[in-house]
Amino acid sequence: MKEKSYRVDWEVIEEIVVLHRSQGGWAKELNLISWNGDNPKFDVRWWNPDKTRVGKGFTFTKEELKILYYTLPEALHI
């Protein structure tokens, strides 16, 4: 079976916060990202130091992030 290969383009619209930095220099960050020219979305993902490679992560619309924001205090019991 032939593997599918595709290219994903991204543009960092706004760097919001670094949540964690590994010893290898990769950082888990919350950013506003445009993927393949689409409307920007909030994104929590691992990035290498010069943002030329990405790791696994999650992408949220503004509405999804609001739901998460209002749900977290209850889930964390704060």
Tab-separated table of C-alpha atoms in Angstrom, residues 4 12-14 16 20-22 26-29 31 35-36 39-40 42 47 59 66 70 73:
chain	number	residue	atom	x	y	z
A	4	LYS	CA	-0.323	9.215	1.531
A	12	VAL	CA	1.274	31.744	13.848
A	13	ILE	CA	-1.119	34.684	14.183
A	14	GLU	CA	-0.527	35.269	17.901
A	16	ILE	CA	-0.326	33.515	23.661
A	20	HIS	CA	5.840	23.934	29.338
A	21	ARG	CA	9.333	23.713	27.843
A	22	SER	CA	11.141	20.363	27.540
A	26	TRP	CA	10.381	21.896	22.437
A	27	ALA	CA	7.591	23.974	23.964
A	28	LYS	CA	3.940	23.211	24.621
A	29	GLU	CA	2.169	26.445	23.700
A	31	ASN	CA	-1.302	30.054	20.148
A	35	TRP	CA	-3.859	26.051	9.324
A	36	ASN	CA	-3.695	25.806	5.521
A	39	ASN	CA	-9.638	31.010	9.758
A	40	PRO	CA	-7.376	31.138	12.835
A	42	PHE	CA	-6.737	28.386	19.210
A	47	TRP	CA	6.624	23.235	18.795
A	59	THR	CA	-7.150	22.836	18.016
A	66	LYS	CA	-15.115	29.099	25.994
A	70	TYR	CA	-16.146	27.556	31.943
A	73	PRO	CA	-13.099	25.255	37.462
